[in-house]
Amino acid sequence: RRNGDPSACTTTRYCRRSATRTSYSTRPEAGFFYPEGLTMAEQIKTSRLQRSLTIEDFALRKADGLTSLTFSASSEMPVERYFGNEVLSHDVSAIRMDRINGGSAPLLFNHDMGDPIGMIDAGRVANGRMVVDAHLFSTARAKEVEAMMAGGLRNVSIGYRLNVIEENTKDNTFTATDW
């Protein structure tokens, strides 16, 4: 609907409203428009977001010349954004794990597509976190990063897109329920 009336979202597929919570889809076809004429996606500019995390559960293993890693890649910890507090839901149905579990998610150093150091092999949700298993490539650069990890480097950052967001107007929190 392009009428700009927030109450119009009560019957659409991608937008729901209750007394304290409004759910929006960031998909362009959702059809919900703010009074300014912008969709939620346009207002939040969700082309790609990043979130950092200090790894608390990290395992580095070597076997048969292969270096494997297991670490938490995301959590439900709120992150302050320009539009409010963002929370990534870690309900199993909220995270699109196809690329992660399909072997098509690269392990990048500093989000640099020109600096791949390995591949994500699998992922799962455990204790409110996304935990991933990965392996490092047998390259000089991957070995250099492995030495950094062995020396204590424990920061990770994940890139993602928000597909459906629920807004809690009481505390200005936006929870991604599909990302």
PDB file of C-alpha atoms in Angstrom, residues 16 27 76 88-98 101 123-126 129-130 161 163-166 175-179:
ATOM      1  CA  ARG A  16       1.757  -6.179  11.451  1.00  0.00           C
ATOM      2  CA  ARG A  27      11.566  -6.535   1.084  1.00  0.00           C
ATOM      3  CA  GLU A  76      21.418 -11.533  20.293  1.00  0.00           C
ATOM      4  CA  LEU A  88      19.315 -10.324  15.688  1.00  0.00           C
ATOM      5  CA  SER A  89      16.861 -13.020  16.705  1.00  0.00           C
ATOM      6  CA  HIS A  90      18.587 -16.356  17.099  1.00  0.00           C
ATOM      7  CA  ASP A  91      15.477 -18.465  16.823  1.00  0.00           C
ATOM      8  CA  VAL A  92      16.386 -21.273  14.433  1.00  0.00           C
ATOM      9  CA  SER A  93      13.765 -20.050  11.937  1.00  0.00           C
ATOM     10  CA  ALA A  94      15.135 -16.471  11.964  1.00  0.00           C
ATOM     11  CA  ILE A  95      18.546 -17.148  10.405  1.00  0.00           C
ATOM     12  CA  ARG A  96      18.925 -18.039   6.750  1.00  0.00           C
ATOM     13  CA  MET A  97      21.637 -20.696   7.005  1.00  0.00           C
ATOM     14  CA  ASP A  98      21.560 -21.911   3.378  1.00  0.00           C
ATOM     15  CA  ASN A 101      25.455 -24.921   5.592  1.00  0.00           C
ATOM     16  CA  GLY A 123      26.578 -23.528  11.292  1.00  0.00           C
ATOM     17  CA  ARG A 124      24.046 -23.973  14.043  1.00  0.00           C
ATOM     18  CA  VAL A 125      22.267 -21.995  16.731  1.00  0.00           C
ATOM     19  CA  ALA A 126      23.301 -22.763  20.308  1.00  0.00           C
ATOM     20  CA  ARG A 129      24.476 -17.575  19.308  1.00  0.00           C
ATOM     21  CA  MET A 130      25.243 -18.717  15.789  1.00  0.00           C
ATOM     22  CA  ARG A 161      21.051  -8.509   5.392  1.00  0.00           C
ATOM     23  CA  ASN A 163      14.736  -9.257   5.620  1.00  0.00           C
ATOM     24  CA  VAL A 164      12.046  -8.845   8.297  1.00  0.00           C
ATOM     25  CA  ILE A 165      12.241  -6.467  11.247  1.00  0.00           C
ATOM     26  CA  GLU A 166       9.942  -6.085  14.259  1.00  0.00           C
ATOM     27  CA  THR A 175      14.528  -7.150  16.124  1.00  0.00           C
ATOM     28  CA  ALA A 176      15.487  -8.945  12.936  1.00  0.00           C
ATOM     29  CA  THR A 177      13.293 -12.033  12.738  1.00  0.00           C
ATOM     30  CA  ASP A 178      14.521 -13.009   9.277  1.00  0.00           C
ATOM     31  CA  TRP A 179      18.141 -12.331   8.377  1.00  0.00           C
TER      32      TRP A 179
END
